[in-house]
Amino acid sequence: MYSSTLQLQLQLITMKPTYASKDAQIQVVQRKETIFAGISNKGGDHPVDLHVQQLLQRQAKGSTRRKNTHFDRSLLTHAYERCRKICAQHATTFYLGSLLMTAERKKAVWAVYAWAQRTDELVDVANSILASPAMLDSWEERLEDIFAGQPHDIIDTALAHTVQQFPLDIKLFKDMIKGMRMDTWKTRYNNYQELEMYCYYVAGTVGLMTVPIAGISPKCVTSTTSIYKAAVSLGIGNQLTNILRDVIEDASMGRVYLPQDELEEFGLTDKDIFSRNVTEEWREFTKNQITRARHHYDQAEQGVSQLDSASRWPIWASMMLYKKILDKIEENNYDNLTKRAKVGTAEKLLMLPLAYAKASGWQCRGTMLLPH
């Protein structure tokens, strides 16, 4: 049985299905290297690159520095504990990775996540239809207050303290709000270029926020720009994974976060999603989307290896746990319409030693751990 929302969406669909020929599907595979390229390696050639460059310019000017506001120690303890609970409740995979961080860093990550979760809920709760530009304007003004050391509530207090401890850029938080604004009016994405920019706003920004908290190794052998680009790739990879896992959940809110042109190339329409019609065309389409997400993770690995040694393990763990979700979709024979890809707690725990090996510059060969 479908929910009433799904039934309504099914009634609203007017697009007639078109079926791609085998030649058309072959063309999709042939141009995989182009459409899966993701973030450009050439400076300025990609909109996301421009965001990264502007961020680094602001950091170089010291625009992320701010005056400290004194907060009561017991109040901060309570504030960070509230953020920890929000993270543990809504993002178990991410939370498990955060537990491996140093005390100050994991508290900062929890504060950022709690704010991001509350921002997301503004447009993703059951009454998200009530979300308005005015409401998001008010939320953005509240963000300004947080960065000015004037929090509105206990959870805001944790973030207000965090932004004084780490050089976090308010523009990234505003960009995330911009992504939430998109959710109030945009429910379809014509192509991957549009979808990638959405993923940047709602998740790539989180990757960029994480870099100052995690820190960059003093022995780093690559450019700061490449590390920040890798952080964006990690965020986008995570968001693409979320999209593939949550296709039906998003559809229940009338949203399809999949490139419409690529759906069409495989002979698919929104109707296949709302009716939970798992066909061979759907499986092939999903397989290609998984390849794209993994490409972003591959790009992210290059930057994660250059982070501060105390942060590599949790970041590696979080990334590997997210990648495991893609494995689960494959194990479900690319059926993410009637089955939800879920990684069990035992599996997550078993990933931690391997993540530690990766973070330490070791790799598994047979039954032994050997250095790269």
PDB file of C-alpha atoms in Angstrom, residues 114-349:
ATOM      1  CA  ALA A 114      22.894  19.575  15.042  1.00  0.00           C
ATOM      2  CA  TRP A 115      22.552  22.942  13.310  1.00  0.00           C
ATOM      3  CA  ALA A 116      22.486  21.270   9.876  1.00  0.00           C
ATOM      4  CA  GLN A 117      19.853  18.780  11.050  1.00  0.00           C
ATOM      5  CA  ARG A 118      17.601  21.518  12.384  1.00  0.00           C
ATOM      6  CA  THR A 119      18.068  23.473   9.160  1.00  0.00           C
ATOM      7  CA  ASP A 120      17.109  20.401   7.136  1.00  0.00           C
ATOM      8  CA  GLU A 121      14.025  19.833   9.271  1.00  0.00           C
ATOM      9  CA  LEU A 122      12.725  23.281   8.360  1.00  0.00           C
ATOM     10  CA  VAL A 123      11.841  21.930   4.927  1.00  0.00           C
ATOM     11  CA  ASP A 124      11.760  18.159   5.453  1.00  0.00           C
ATOM     12  CA  VAL A 125       9.212  17.717   8.235  1.00  0.00           C
ATOM     13  CA  ALA A 126       5.652  16.609   7.482  1.00  0.00           C
ATOM     14  CA  ASN A 127       4.417  20.205   7.251  1.00  0.00           C
ATOM     15  CA  SER A 128       7.320  21.317   5.027  1.00  0.00           C
ATOM     16  CA  ILE A 129       4.741  22.786   2.649  1.00  0.00           C
ATOM     17  CA  LEU A 130       4.505  25.599   5.205  1.00  0.00           C
ATOM     18  CA  ALA A 131       8.166  26.472   4.725  1.00  0.00           C
ATOM     19  CA  SER A 132       8.523  29.967   3.328  1.00  0.00           C
ATOM     20  CA  PRO A 133      11.290  32.312   2.207  1.00  0.00           C
ATOM     21  CA  ALA A 134      10.461  34.527   5.201  1.00  0.00           C
ATOM     22  CA  MET A 135      10.996  31.631   7.601  1.00  0.00           C
ATOM     23  CA  LEU A 136      14.385  30.837   6.062  1.00  0.00           C
ATOM     24  CA  ASP A 137      15.270  34.532   6.114  1.00  0.00           C
ATOM     25  CA  SER A 138      14.599  34.495   9.853  1.00  0.00           C
ATOM     26  CA  TRP A 139      16.762  31.377  10.243  1.00  0.00           C
ATOM     27  CA  GLU A 140      19.603  33.071   8.382  1.00  0.00           C
ATOM     28  CA  GLU A 141      19.342  36.111  10.650  1.00  0.00           C
ATOM     29  CA  ARG A 142      19.526  33.748  13.604  1.00  0.00           C
ATOM     30  CA  LEU A 143      22.698  32.298  12.095  1.00  0.00           C
ATOM     31  CA  GLU A 144      24.209  35.781  12.039  1.00  0.00           C
ATOM     32  CA  ASP A 145      23.444  36.069  15.743  1.00  0.00           C
ATOM     33  CA  ILE A 146      25.144  32.735  16.445  1.00  0.00           C
ATOM     34  CA  PHE A 147      28.319  33.867  14.692  1.00  0.00           C
ATOM     35  CA  ALA A 148      28.121  37.136  16.655  1.00  0.00           C
ATOM     36  CA  GLY A 149      28.141  35.165  19.913  1.00  0.00           C
ATOM     37  CA  GLN A 150      24.438  35.724  20.620  1.00  0.00           C
ATOM     38  CA  PRO A 151      22.787  32.274  20.535  1.00  0.00           C
ATOM     39  CA  HIS A 152      19.007  31.944  20.783  1.00  0.00           C
ATOM     40  CA  ASP A 153      18.862  28.600  22.584  1.00  0.00           C
ATOM     41  CA  ILE A 154      20.968  25.835  24.104  1.00  0.00           C
ATOM     42  CA  ILE A 155      21.765  24.139  20.768  1.00  0.00           C
ATOM     43  CA  ASP A 156      22.732  27.452  19.181  1.00  0.00           C
ATOM     44  CA  THR A 157      25.103  27.941  22.116  1.00  0.00           C
ATOM     45  CA  ALA A 158      27.172  24.914  21.118  1.00  0.00           C
ATOM     46  CA  LEU A 159      27.639  26.248  17.588  1.00  0.00           C
ATOM     47  CA  ALA A 160      28.345  29.770  18.847  1.00  0.00           C
ATOM     48  CA  HIS A 161      31.164  28.328  20.959  1.00  0.00           C
ATOM     49  CA  THR A 162      32.403  26.093  18.124  1.00  0.00           C
ATOM     50  CA  VAL A 163      32.779  28.943  15.636  1.00  0.00           C
ATOM     51  CA  GLN A 164      34.988  30.689  18.189  1.00  0.00           C
ATOM     52  CA  GLN A 165      37.201  27.626  18.554  1.00  0.00           C
ATOM     53  CA  PHE A 166      37.571  26.817  14.849  1.00  0.00           C
ATOM     54  CA  PRO A 167      37.812  29.116  11.768  1.00  0.00           C
ATOM     55  CA  LEU A 168      34.422  28.235  10.304  1.00  0.00           C
ATOM     56  CA  ASP A 169      33.091  30.378   7.471  1.00  0.00           C
ATOM     57  CA  ILE A 170      29.524  31.665   7.807  1.00  0.00           C
ATOM     58  CA  LYS A 171      29.166  31.652   4.006  1.00  0.00           C
ATOM     59  CA  LEU A 172      29.164  27.844   4.042  1.00  0.00           C
ATOM     60  CA  PHE A 173      26.264  27.832   6.490  1.00  0.00           C
ATOM     61  CA  LYS A 174      24.405  30.343   4.338  1.00  0.00           C
ATOM     62  CA  ASP A 175      25.050  28.176   1.296  1.00  0.00           C
ATOM     63  CA  MET A 176      23.439  25.274   3.121  1.00  0.00           C
ATOM     64  CA  ILE A 177      20.381  27.421   3.795  1.00  0.00           C
ATOM     65  CA  LYS A 178      20.364  28.176   0.063  1.00  0.00           C
ATOM     66  CA  GLY A 179      20.074  24.438  -0.541  1.00  0.00           C
ATOM     67  CA  MET A 180      17.120  24.318   1.835  1.00  0.00           C
ATOM     68  CA  ARG A 181      15.527  27.166  -0.091  1.00  0.00           C
ATOM     69  CA  MET A 182      15.790  25.030  -3.210  1.00  0.00           C
ATOM     70  CA  ASP A 183      13.760  22.338  -1.456  1.00  0.00           C
ATOM     71  CA  THR A 184      10.866  24.783  -1.025  1.00  0.00           C
ATOM     72  CA  TRP A 185      10.375  25.206  -4.756  1.00  0.00           C
ATOM     73  CA  LYS A 186      12.451  22.687  -6.706  1.00  0.00           C
ATOM     74  CA  THR A 187      11.412  19.029  -6.729  1.00  0.00           C
ATOM     75  CA  ARG A 188      13.062  17.852  -9.956  1.00  0.00           C
ATOM     76  CA  TYR A 189      16.549  18.134 -11.427  1.00  0.00           C
ATOM     77  CA  ASN A 190      16.852  18.229 -15.192  1.00  0.00           C
ATOM     78  CA  ASN A 191      20.424  16.932 -15.291  1.00  0.00           C
ATOM     79  CA  TYR A 192      23.356  16.008 -13.095  1.00  0.00           C
ATOM     80  CA  GLN A 193      24.851  19.490 -13.277  1.00  0.00           C
ATOM     81  CA  GLU A 194      21.783  20.848 -11.459  1.00  0.00           C
ATOM     82  CA  LEU A 195      21.784  17.983  -8.968  1.00  0.00           C
ATOM     83  CA  GLU A 196      25.487  18.372  -8.221  1.00  0.00           C
ATOM     84  CA  MET A 197      25.038  22.014  -7.285  1.00  0.00           C
ATOM     85  CA  TYR A 198      22.191  21.043  -4.952  1.00  0.00           C
ATOM     86  CA  CYS A 199      24.433  18.378  -3.395  1.00  0.00           C
ATOM     87  CA  TYR A 200      27.137  20.991  -2.937  1.00  0.00           C
ATOM     88  CA  TYR A 201      24.795  23.331  -1.075  1.00  0.00           C
ATOM     89  CA  VAL A 202      23.329  20.744   1.293  1.00  0.00           C
ATOM     90  CA  ALA A 203      26.334  18.418   1.795  1.00  0.00           C
ATOM     91  CA  GLY A 204      29.480  19.640   0.070  1.00  0.00           C
ATOM     92  CA  THR A 205      29.333  22.611   2.428  1.00  0.00           C
ATOM     93  CA  VAL A 206      29.482  20.201   5.379  1.00  0.00           C
ATOM     94  CA  GLY A 207      32.626  18.667   3.930  1.00  0.00           C
ATOM     95  CA  LEU A 208      34.180  22.137   3.757  1.00  0.00           C
ATOM     96  CA  MET A 209      33.089  22.924   7.327  1.00  0.00           C
ATOM     97  CA  THR A 210      34.789  19.748   8.501  1.00  0.00           C
ATOM     98  CA  VAL A 211      38.273  20.579   7.189  1.00  0.00           C
ATOM     99  CA  PRO A 212      39.097  23.331   9.743  1.00  0.00           C
ATOM    100  CA  ILE A 213      37.786  21.069  12.518  1.00  0.00           C
ATOM    101  CA  ALA A 214      39.710  18.004  11.366  1.00  0.00           C
ATOM    102  CA  GLY A 215      42.839  19.991  10.578  1.00  0.00           C
ATOM    103  CA  ILE A 216      45.416  19.485   7.832  1.00  0.00           C
ATOM    104  CA  SER A 217      48.563  17.498   8.496  1.00  0.00           C
ATOM    105  CA  PRO A 218      51.773  19.550   8.787  1.00  0.00           C
ATOM    106  CA  LYS A 219      53.302  16.861   6.564  1.00  0.00           C
ATOM    107  CA  CYS A 220      50.707  17.457   3.840  1.00  0.00           C
ATOM    108  CA  VAL A 221      52.165  16.859   0.379  1.00  0.00           C
ATOM    109  CA  THR A 222      49.351  18.355  -1.684  1.00  0.00           C
ATOM    110  CA  SER A 223      47.764  21.788  -2.057  1.00  0.00           C
ATOM    111  CA  THR A 224      45.157  23.177   0.310  1.00  0.00           C
ATOM    112  CA  THR A 225      42.881  23.691  -2.676  1.00  0.00           C
ATOM    113  CA  SER A 226      42.970  19.998  -3.576  1.00  0.00           C
ATOM    114  CA  ILE A 227      42.146  19.037   0.022  1.00  0.00           C
ATOM    115  CA  TYR A 228      39.133  21.322   0.069  1.00  0.00           C
ATOM    116  CA  LYS A 229      37.973  19.982  -3.302  1.00  0.00           C
ATOM    117  CA  ALA A 230      38.283  16.481  -1.888  1.00  0.00           C
ATOM    118  CA  ALA A 231      36.150  17.548   1.084  1.00  0.00           C
ATOM    119  CA  VAL A 232      33.448  18.732  -1.310  1.00  0.00           C
ATOM    120  CA  SER A 233      33.632  15.414  -3.143  1.00  0.00           C
ATOM    121  CA  LEU A 234      33.145  13.571   0.135  1.00  0.00           C
ATOM    122  CA  GLY A 235      30.068  15.639   0.940  1.00  0.00           C
ATOM    123  CA  ILE A 236      28.612  15.161  -2.542  1.00  0.00           C
ATOM    124  CA  GLY A 237      29.354  11.427  -2.441  1.00  0.00           C
ATOM    125  CA  ASN A 238      27.545  11.166   0.892  1.00  0.00           C
ATOM    126  CA  GLN A 239      24.544  13.071  -0.451  1.00  0.00           C
ATOM    127  CA  LEU A 240      24.336  10.952  -3.609  1.00  0.00           C
ATOM    128  CA  THR A 241      24.413   7.890  -1.361  1.00  0.00           C
ATOM    129  CA  ASN A 242      21.602   9.320   0.759  1.00  0.00           C
ATOM    130  CA  ILE A 243      19.586   9.990  -2.387  1.00  0.00           C
ATOM    131  CA  LEU A 244      19.975   6.421  -3.627  1.00  0.00           C
ATOM    132  CA  ARG A 245      19.080   5.011  -0.214  1.00  0.00           C
ATOM    133  CA  ASP A 246      16.103   7.324   0.354  1.00  0.00           C
ATOM    134  CA  VAL A 247      14.443   7.384  -3.080  1.00  0.00           C
ATOM    135  CA  ILE A 248      11.013   6.355  -1.790  1.00  0.00           C
ATOM    136  CA  GLU A 249      11.197   8.489   1.348  1.00  0.00           C
ATOM    137  CA  ASP A 250      11.955  11.545  -0.789  1.00  0.00           C
ATOM    138  CA  ALA A 251       9.217  10.594  -3.239  1.00  0.00           C
ATOM    139  CA  SER A 252       6.705  10.592  -0.367  1.00  0.00           C
ATOM    140  CA  MET A 253       7.424  14.338  -0.130  1.00  0.00           C
ATOM    141  CA  GLY A 254       7.056  14.773  -3.877  1.00  0.00           C
ATOM    142  CA  ARG A 255      10.780  15.048  -4.560  1.00  0.00           C
ATOM    143  CA  VAL A 256      12.883  13.117  -7.063  1.00  0.00           C
ATOM    144  CA  TYR A 257      16.580  13.836  -6.596  1.00  0.00           C
ATOM    145  CA  LEU A 258      17.642  12.029  -9.759  1.00  0.00           C
ATOM    146  CA  PRO A 259      18.703  13.505 -13.129  1.00  0.00           C
ATOM    147  CA  GLN A 260      15.600  13.557 -15.299  1.00  0.00           C
ATOM    148  CA  ASP A 261      17.556  13.347 -18.553  1.00  0.00           C
ATOM    149  CA  GLU A 262      19.355  10.206 -17.395  1.00  0.00           C
ATOM    150  CA  LEU A 263      16.104   8.611 -16.267  1.00  0.00           C
ATOM    151  CA  GLU A 264      14.721   9.272 -19.728  1.00  0.00           C
ATOM    152  CA  GLU A 265      17.772   7.741 -21.410  1.00  0.00           C
ATOM    153  CA  PHE A 266      16.996   4.486 -19.615  1.00  0.00           C
ATOM    154  CA  GLY A 267      13.323   4.635 -20.545  1.00  0.00           C
ATOM    155  CA  LEU A 268      12.298   5.602 -17.025  1.00  0.00           C
ATOM    156  CA  THR A 269      10.011   8.278 -15.601  1.00  0.00           C
ATOM    157  CA  ASP A 270       8.896   9.410 -12.163  1.00  0.00           C
ATOM    158  CA  LYS A 271       6.035   6.961 -12.475  1.00  0.00           C
ATOM    159  CA  ASP A 272       8.459   4.045 -12.129  1.00  0.00           C
ATOM    160  CA  ILE A 273       9.578   5.484  -8.804  1.00  0.00           C
ATOM    161  CA  PHE A 274       6.137   6.211  -7.372  1.00  0.00           C
ATOM    162  CA  SER A 275       4.873   2.774  -8.426  1.00  0.00           C
ATOM    163  CA  ARG A 276       8.055   1.126  -7.079  1.00  0.00           C
ATOM    164  CA  ASN A 277       8.567  -0.560 -10.414  1.00  0.00           C
ATOM    165  CA  VAL A 278      11.959  -2.322 -10.222  1.00  0.00           C
ATOM    166  CA  THR A 279      12.839  -3.186 -13.824  1.00  0.00           C
ATOM    167  CA  GLU A 280      16.114  -4.095 -15.496  1.00  0.00           C
ATOM    168  CA  GLU A 281      16.227  -0.530 -16.801  1.00  0.00           C
ATOM    169  CA  TRP A 282      15.958   0.747 -13.235  1.00  0.00           C
ATOM    170  CA  ARG A 283      18.721  -1.574 -12.083  1.00  0.00           C
ATOM    171  CA  GLU A 284      21.047  -0.387 -14.847  1.00  0.00           C
ATOM    172  CA  PHE A 285      20.216   3.232 -14.070  1.00  0.00           C
ATOM    173  CA  THR A 286      20.925   2.698 -10.370  1.00  0.00           C
ATOM    174  CA  LYS A 287      24.163   0.901 -11.167  1.00  0.00           C
ATOM    175  CA  ASN A 288      25.369   3.988 -13.032  1.00  0.00           C
ATOM    176  CA  GLN A 289      24.387   6.292 -10.181  1.00  0.00           C
ATOM    177  CA  ILE A 290      26.374   4.129  -7.750  1.00  0.00           C
ATOM    178  CA  THR A 291      29.411   4.373 -10.043  1.00  0.00           C
ATOM    179  CA  ARG A 292      29.117   8.155  -9.923  1.00  0.00           C
ATOM    180  CA  ALA A 293      28.916   8.222  -6.120  1.00  0.00           C
ATOM    181  CA  ARG A 294      31.970   5.976  -5.854  1.00  0.00           C
ATOM    182  CA  HIS A 295      33.870   8.277  -8.189  1.00  0.00           C
ATOM    183  CA  HIS A 296      33.330  11.088  -5.689  1.00  0.00           C
ATOM    184  CA  TYR A 297      34.561   8.886  -2.856  1.00  0.00           C
ATOM    185  CA  ASP A 298      37.679   8.070  -4.891  1.00  0.00           C
ATOM    186  CA  GLN A 299      38.338  11.791  -5.250  1.00  0.00           C
ATOM    187  CA  ALA A 300      37.726  12.295  -1.533  1.00  0.00           C
ATOM    188  CA  GLU A 301      40.333   9.698  -0.516  1.00  0.00           C
ATOM    189  CA  GLN A 302      43.111  11.838  -1.937  1.00  0.00           C
ATOM    190  CA  GLY A 303      42.273  14.609   0.518  1.00  0.00           C
ATOM    191  CA  VAL A 304      41.404  12.513   3.573  1.00  0.00           C
ATOM    192  CA  SER A 305      44.919  11.066   3.556  1.00  0.00           C
ATOM    193  CA  GLN A 306      46.292  14.611   4.029  1.00  0.00           C
ATOM    194  CA  LEU A 307      44.255  15.479   7.125  1.00  0.00           C
ATOM    195  CA  ASP A 308      45.703  15.717  10.609  1.00  0.00           C
ATOM    196  CA  SER A 309      46.659  12.257  11.842  1.00  0.00           C
ATOM    197  CA  ALA A 310      44.235  12.514  14.789  1.00  0.00           C
ATOM    198  CA  SER A 311      41.303  13.007  12.404  1.00  0.00           C
ATOM    199  CA  ARG A 312      42.042  10.569   9.607  1.00  0.00           C
ATOM    200  CA  TRP A 313      40.604   7.497  11.313  1.00  0.00           C
ATOM    201  CA  PRO A 314      37.118   8.948  12.028  1.00  0.00           C
ATOM    202  CA  ILE A 315      36.878  10.523   8.572  1.00  0.00           C
ATOM    203  CA  TRP A 316      37.973   7.286   6.895  1.00  0.00           C
ATOM    204  CA  ALA A 317      35.512   5.348   9.060  1.00  0.00           C
ATOM    205  CA  SER A 318      32.614   7.633   8.179  1.00  0.00           C
ATOM    206  CA  MET A 319      33.449   7.484   4.461  1.00  0.00           C
ATOM    207  CA  MET A 320      33.815   3.704   4.410  1.00  0.00           C
ATOM    208  CA  LEU A 321      30.561   3.238   6.316  1.00  0.00           C
ATOM    209  CA  TYR A 322      28.744   5.410   3.784  1.00  0.00           C
ATOM    210  CA  LYS A 323      30.295   3.481   0.909  1.00  0.00           C
ATOM    211  CA  LYS A 324      28.966   0.312   2.533  1.00  0.00           C
ATOM    212  CA  ILE A 325      25.427   1.596   1.909  1.00  0.00           C
ATOM    213  CA  LEU A 326      26.165   1.435  -1.818  1.00  0.00           C
ATOM    214  CA  ASP A 327      27.341  -2.152  -1.365  1.00  0.00           C
ATOM    215  CA  LYS A 328      24.018  -2.953   0.307  1.00  0.00           C
ATOM    216  CA  ILE A 329      22.069  -1.540  -2.622  1.00  0.00           C
ATOM    217  CA  GLU A 330      24.074  -3.829  -4.892  1.00  0.00           C
ATOM    218  CA  GLU A 331      23.398  -6.781  -2.607  1.00  0.00           C
ATOM    219  CA  ASN A 332      19.694  -5.971  -2.917  1.00  0.00           C
ATOM    220  CA  ASN A 333      20.100  -6.350  -6.684  1.00  0.00           C
ATOM    221  CA  TYR A 334      19.819  -2.589  -7.171  1.00  0.00           C
ATOM    222  CA  ASP A 335      16.337  -2.549  -5.658  1.00  0.00           C
ATOM    223  CA  ASN A 336      16.103   0.648  -3.639  1.00  0.00           C
ATOM    224  CA  LEU A 337      12.408   1.104  -4.369  1.00  0.00           C
ATOM    225  CA  THR A 338      11.030  -1.744  -2.262  1.00  0.00           C
ATOM    226  CA  LYS A 339      14.046  -2.376  -0.006  1.00  0.00           C
ATOM    227  CA  ARG A 340      16.050   0.003   2.158  1.00  0.00           C
ATOM    228  CA  ALA A 341      19.818  -0.451   2.182  1.00  0.00           C
ATOM    229  CA  LYS A 342      20.859  -0.756   5.805  1.00  0.00           C
ATOM    230  CA  VAL A 343      24.248  -1.468   7.343  1.00  0.00           C
ATOM    231  CA  GLY A 344      23.980  -3.383  10.608  1.00  0.00           C
ATOM    232  CA  THR A 345      25.740  -2.318  13.795  1.00  0.00           C
ATOM    233  CA  ALA A 346      28.007  -5.379  13.767  1.00  0.00           C
ATOM    234  CA  GLU A 347      29.080  -4.608  10.198  1.00  0.00           C
ATOM    235  CA  LYS A 348      29.815  -1.018  11.151  1.00  0.00           C
ATOM    236  CA  LEU A 349      32.009  -2.087  14.043  1.00  0.00           C
TER     237      LEU A 349
END
